[in-house]
mmCIF file with all atom_site columns, C-alpha atoms in Angstrom:
data_model
loop_
_atom_site.group_PDB
_atom_site.id
_atom_site.type_symbol
_atom_site.label_atom_id
_atom_site.label_alt_id
_atom_site.label_comp_id
_atom_site.label_asym_id
_atom_site.label_entity_id
_atom_site.label_seq_id
_atom_site.pdbx_PDB_ins_code
_atom_site.Cartn_x
_atom_site.Cartn_y
_atom_site.Cartn_z
_atom_site.occupancy
_atom_site.B_iso_or_equiv
_atom_site.pdbx_formal_charge
_atom_site.auth_seq_id
_atom_site.auth_comp_id
_atom_site.auth_asym_id
_atom_site.auth_atom_id
_atom_site.pdbx_PDB_model_num
ATOM 1   C CA . UNK A 1 1   ? -244.086 -126.122 29.742 1.00 62.00 ? 7   UNK A CA 1
ATOM 2   C CA . UNK A 1 2   ? -241.286 -127.748 31.729 1.00 79.00 ? 8   UNK A CA 1
ATOM 3   C CA . UNK A 1 3   ? -239.119 -128.747 29.169 1.00 84.00 ? 9   UNK A CA 1
ATOM 4   C CA . UNK A 1 4   ? -237.459 -126.230 26.663 1.00 86.00 ? 10  UNK A CA 1
ATOM 5   C CA . UNK A 1 5   ? -237.754 -127.551 23.053 1.00 88.00 ? 11  UNK A CA 1
ATOM 6   C CA . UNK A 1 6   ? -234.610 -126.359 20.946 1.00 91.00 ? 12  UNK A CA 1
ATOM 7   C CA . UNK A 1 7   ? -233.904 -126.442 16.813 1.00 94.00 ? 13  UNK A CA 1
ATOM 8   C CA . UNK A 1 8   ? -230.341 -126.892 16.169 1.00 94.00 ? 14  UNK A CA 1
ATOM 9   C CA . UNK A 1 9   ? -228.759 -125.910 12.992 1.00 95.00 ? 15  UNK A CA 1
ATOM 10  C CA . UNK A 1 10  ? -225.121 -126.342 12.247 1.00 97.00 ? 16  UNK A CA 1
ATOM 11  C CA . UNK A 1 11  ? -222.665 -124.342 9.650  1.00 97.00 ? 17  UNK A CA 1
ATOM 12  C CA . UNK A 1 12  ? -219.776 -125.559 8.327  1.00 97.00 ? 18  UNK A CA 1
ATOM 13  C CA . UNK A 1 13  ? -216.725 -124.376 6.757  1.00 97.00 ? 19  UNK A CA 1
ATOM 14  C CA . UNK A 1 14  ? -213.438 -125.596 4.996  1.00 97.00 ? 20  UNK A CA 1
ATOM 15  C CA . UNK A 1 15  ? -210.071 -124.444 5.895  1.00 97.00 ? 21  UNK A CA 1
ATOM 16  C CA . UNK A 1 16  ? -208.342 -122.374 3.069  1.00 96.00 ? 22  UNK A CA 1
ATOM 17  C CA . UNK A 1 17  ? -204.973 -122.512 4.602  1.00 95.00 ? 23  UNK A CA 1
ATOM 18  C CA . UNK A 1 18  ? -203.587 -123.455 8.095  1.00 96.00 ? 24  UNK A CA 1
ATOM 19  C CA . UNK A 1 19  ? -200.393 -122.641 9.877  1.00 96.00 ? 25  UNK A CA 1
ATOM 20  C CA . UNK A 1 20  ? -199.683 -123.607 13.514 1.00 95.00 ? 26  UNK A CA 1
ATOM 21  C CA . UNK A 1 21  ? -202.549 -122.296 15.671 1.00 96.00 ? 27  UNK A CA 1
ATOM 22  C CA . UNK A 1 22  ? -204.170 -119.780 13.045 1.00 97.00 ? 28  UNK A CA 1
ATOM 23  C CA . UNK A 1 23  ? -206.006 -120.659 10.020 1.00 97.00 ? 29  UNK A CA 1
ATOM 24  C CA . UNK A 1 24  ? -208.212 -119.027 7.155  1.00 97.00 ? 30  UNK A CA 1
ATOM 25  C CA . UNK A 1 25  ? -211.832 -120.538 6.710  1.00 97.00 ? 31  UNK A CA 1
ATOM 26  C CA . UNK A 1 26  ? -213.851 -120.449 3.523  1.00 96.00 ? 32  UNK A CA 1
ATOM 27  C CA . UNK A 1 27  ? -217.720 -121.342 2.609  1.00 95.00 ? 33  UNK A CA 1
ATOM 28  C CA . UNK A 1 28  ? -219.114 -120.811 5.943  1.00 96.00 ? 34  UNK A CA 1
ATOM 29  C CA . UNK A 1 29  ? -220.311 -117.234 5.273  1.00 96.00 ? 35  UNK A CA 1
ATOM 30  C CA . UNK A 1 30  ? -220.784 -115.064 2.253  1.00 95.00 ? 36  UNK A CA 1
ATOM 31  C CA . UNK A 1 31  ? -220.214 -111.793 3.149  1.00 95.00 ? 37  UNK A CA 1
ATOM 32  C CA . UNK A 1 32  ? -217.890 -109.944 5.965  1.00 96.00 ? 38  UNK A CA 1
ATOM 33  C CA . UNK A 1 33  ? -221.006 -108.834 8.156  1.00 96.00 ? 39  UNK A CA 1
ATOM 34  C CA . UNK A 1 34  ? -222.054 -112.186 8.620  1.00 96.00 ? 40  UNK A CA 1
ATOM 35  C CA . UNK A 1 35  ? -218.407 -112.767 10.119 1.00 96.00 ? 41  UNK A CA 1
ATOM 36  C CA . UNK A 1 36  ? -218.754 -109.967 12.342 1.00 96.00 ? 42  UNK A CA 1
ATOM 37  C CA . UNK A 1 37  ? -222.022 -110.773 13.489 1.00 97.00 ? 43  UNK A CA 1
ATOM 38  C CA . UNK A 1 38  ? -220.891 -114.576 14.491 1.00 96.00 ? 44  UNK A CA 1
ATOM 39  C CA . UNK A 1 39  ? -217.528 -113.235 16.076 1.00 96.00 ? 45  UNK A CA 1
ATOM 40  C CA . UNK A 1 40  ? -218.447 -113.700 19.741 1.00 96.00 ? 46  UNK A CA 1
ATOM 41  C CA . UNK A 1 41  ? -219.453 -117.308 18.953 1.00 96.00 ? 47  UNK A CA 1
ATOM 42  C CA . UNK A 1 42  ? -217.328 -120.336 19.642 1.00 97.00 ? 48  UNK A CA 1
ATOM 43  C CA . UNK A 1 43  ? -216.239 -122.618 16.780 1.00 97.00 ? 49  UNK A CA 1
ATOM 44  C CA . UNK A 1 44  ? -215.348 -126.301 16.919 1.00 97.00 ? 50  UNK A CA 1
ATOM 45  C CA . UNK A 1 45  ? -213.755 -128.693 14.671 1.00 97.00 ? 51  UNK A CA 1
ATOM 46  C CA . UNK A 1 46  ? -214.964 -132.545 14.000 1.00 96.00 ? 52  UNK A CA 1
ATOM 47  C CA . UNK A 1 47  ? -211.584 -133.457 15.789 1.00 95.00 ? 53  UNK A CA 1
ATOM 48  C CA . UNK A 1 48  ? -212.623 -131.474 19.085 1.00 95.00 ? 54  UNK A CA 1
ATOM 49  C CA . UNK A 1 49  ? -210.271 -128.285 18.366 1.00 96.00 ? 55  UNK A CA 1
ATOM 50  C CA . UNK A 1 50  ? -212.147 -125.105 19.704 1.00 97.00 ? 56  UNK A CA 1
ATOM 51  C CA . UNK A 1 51  ? -211.543 -121.969 17.931 1.00 97.00 ? 57  UNK A CA 1
ATOM 52  C CA . UNK A 1 52  ? -212.558 -118.193 17.929 1.00 97.00 ? 58  UNK A CA 1
ATOM 53  C CA . UNK A 1 53  ? -213.195 -115.856 15.003 1.00 97.00 ? 59  UNK A CA 1
ATOM 54  C CA . UNK A 1 54  ? -210.124 -112.983 14.679 1.00 97.00 ? 60  UNK A CA 1
ATOM 55  C CA . UNK A 1 55  ? -211.474 -110.853 11.682 1.00 97.00 ? 61  UNK A CA 1
ATOM 56  C CA . UNK A 1 56  ? -213.082 -111.196 8.182  1.00 97.00 ? 62  UNK A CA 1
ATOM 57  C CA . UNK A 1 57  ? -210.805 -111.408 5.025  1.00 96.00 ? 63  UNK A CA 1
ATOM 58  C CA . UNK A 1 58  ? -212.037 -109.541 1.662  1.00 94.00 ? 64  UNK A CA 1
ATOM 59  C CA . UNK A 1 59  ? -215.546 -109.609 0.588  1.00 94.00 ? 65  UNK A CA 1
ATOM 60  C CA . UNK A 1 60  ? -216.354 -113.253 0.326  1.00 95.00 ? 66  UNK A CA 1
ATOM 61  C CA . UNK A 1 61  ? -217.001 -113.921 3.607  1.00 94.00 ? 67  UNK A CA 1
ATOM 62  C CA . UNK A 1 62  ? -213.833 -115.772 4.160  1.00 97.00 ? 68  UNK A CA 1
ATOM 63  C CA . UNK A 1 63  ? -212.105 -115.234 7.928  1.00 97.00 ? 69  UNK A CA 1
ATOM 64  C CA . UNK A 1 64  ? -209.117 -115.721 10.262 1.00 98.00 ? 70  UNK A CA 1
ATOM 65  C CA . UNK A 1 65  ? -209.484 -117.740 13.328 1.00 97.00 ? 71  UNK A CA 1
ATOM 66  C CA . UNK A 1 66  ? -207.372 -118.868 16.266 1.00 98.00 ? 72  UNK A CA 1
ATOM 67  C CA . UNK A 1 67  ? -207.032 -122.143 17.226 1.00 97.00 ? 73  UNK A CA 1
ATOM 68  C CA . UNK A 1 68  ? -206.654 -123.990 20.902 1.00 97.00 ? 74  UNK A CA 1
ATOM 69  C CA . UNK A 1 69  ? -204.017 -126.238 19.262 1.00 96.00 ? 75  UNK A CA 1
ATOM 70  C CA . UNK A 1 70  ? -202.958 -127.089 15.627 1.00 96.00 ? 76  UNK A CA 1
ATOM 71  C CA . UNK A 1 71  ? -205.495 -128.697 13.128 1.00 95.00 ? 77  UNK A CA 1
ATOM 72  C CA . UNK A 1 72  ? -205.333 -130.708 10.377 1.00 95.00 ? 78  UNK A CA 1
ATOM 73  C CA . UNK A 1 73  ? -205.954 -129.047 6.682  1.00 94.00 ? 79  UNK A CA 1
ATOM 74  C CA . UNK A 1 74  ? -208.379 -131.861 6.035  1.00 95.00 ? 80  UNK A CA 1
ATOM 75  C CA . UNK A 1 75  ? -210.346 -131.126 9.000  1.00 96.00 ? 81  UNK A CA 1
ATOM 76  C CA . UNK A 1 76  ? -213.906 -129.173 9.071  1.00 97.00 ? 82  UNK A CA 1
ATOM 77  C CA . UNK A 1 77  ? -214.721 -126.023 11.041 1.00 97.00 ? 83  UNK A CA 1
ATOM 78  C CA . UNK A 1 78  ? -218.292 -126.009 12.688 1.00 97.00 ? 84  UNK A CA 1
ATOM 79  C CA . UNK A 1 79  ? -220.600 -123.432 14.237 1.00 97.00 ? 85  UNK A CA 1
ATOM 80  C CA . UNK A 1 80  ? -223.472 -124.760 16.112 1.00 96.00 ? 86  UNK A CA 1
ATOM 81  C CA . UNK A 1 81  ? -226.670 -122.526 16.458 1.00 96.00 ? 87  UNK A CA 1
ATOM 82  C CA . UNK A 1 82  ? -229.576 -123.010 18.563 1.00 94.00 ? 88  UNK A CA 1
ATOM 83  C CA . UNK A 1 83  ? -233.202 -121.298 18.616 1.00 93.00 ? 89  UNK A CA 1
ATOM 84  C CA . UNK A 1 84  ? -235.557 -121.768 21.423 1.00 91.00 ? 90  UNK A CA 1
ATOM 85  C CA . UNK A 1 85  ? -239.064 -123.180 19.612 1.00 90.00 ? 91  UNK A CA 1
ATOM 86  C CA . UNK A 1 86  ? -242.328 -122.254 21.979 1.00 85.00 ? 92  UNK A CA 1
ATOM 87  C CA . UNK A 1 87  ? -244.963 -124.952 21.948 1.00 78.00 ? 93  UNK A CA 1
ATOM 88  C CA . UNK A 1 88  ? -248.381 -124.283 20.098 1.00 79.00 ? 94  UNK A CA 1
ATOM 89  C CA . UNK A 1 89  ? -251.231 -124.633 22.757 1.00 76.00 ? 95  UNK A CA 1
ATOM 90  C CA . UNK A 1 90  ? -254.264 -126.291 21.762 1.00 73.00 ? 96  UNK A CA 1
ATOM 91  C CA . UNK A 1 91  ? -256.744 -123.504 22.846 1.00 71.00 ? 97  UNK A CA 1
ATOM 92  C CA . UNK A 1 92  ? -254.864 -120.885 20.307 1.00 58.00 ? 98  UNK A CA 1
ATOM 93  C CA . UNK A 1 93  ? -255.152 -123.871 17.540 1.00 58.00 ? 99  UNK A CA 1
ATOM 94  C CA . UNK A 1 94  ? -258.999 -124.058 18.154 1.00 63.00 ? 100 UNK A CA 1
ATOM 95  C CA . UNK A 1 95  ? -259.636 -120.440 18.168 1.00 63.00 ? 101 UNK A CA 1
ATOM 96  C CA . UNK A 1 96  ? -257.282 -120.223 14.803 1.00 61.00 ? 102 UNK A CA 1
ATOM 97  C CA . UNK A 1 97  ? -259.850 -122.778 13.195 1.00 63.00 ? 103 UNK A CA 1
ATOM 98  C CA . UNK A 1 98  ? -263.038 -121.084 14.250 1.00 59.00 ? 104 UNK A CA 1
ATOM 99  C CA . UNK A 1 99  ? -261.811 -117.936 12.672 1.00 59.00 ? 105 UNK A CA 1
ATOM 100 C CA . UNK A 1 100 ? -261.074 -119.551 9.631  1.00 63.00 ? 106 UNK A CA 1
ATOM 101 C CA . UNK A 1 101 ? -264.421 -121.077 9.532  1.00 60.00 ? 107 UNK A CA 1
ATOM 102 C CA . UNK A 1 102 ? -266.648 -117.825 9.924  1.00 58.00 ? 108 UNK A CA 1
#
């Protein structure tokens, strides 16, 4: 195949409190292990502000972020996730059907 097929998933979270260029985000993750796993990923808001995860807070999945510029309290924080999907070839599908028939 000459093209790459991708699936895209978007996780969203809401700001719990904001102060200048830092904020606390809720409802994106539900445990601190997920926050530490996605720590290298870059976040973006609907208004175009970029952010990085600093640390998890507590046991419910809240976390602190550092923003590139101040954000509004009504903004939404997004995490775009991509997964490569490999195409299914016709020969593999025909072999699978032959095995089911026998």
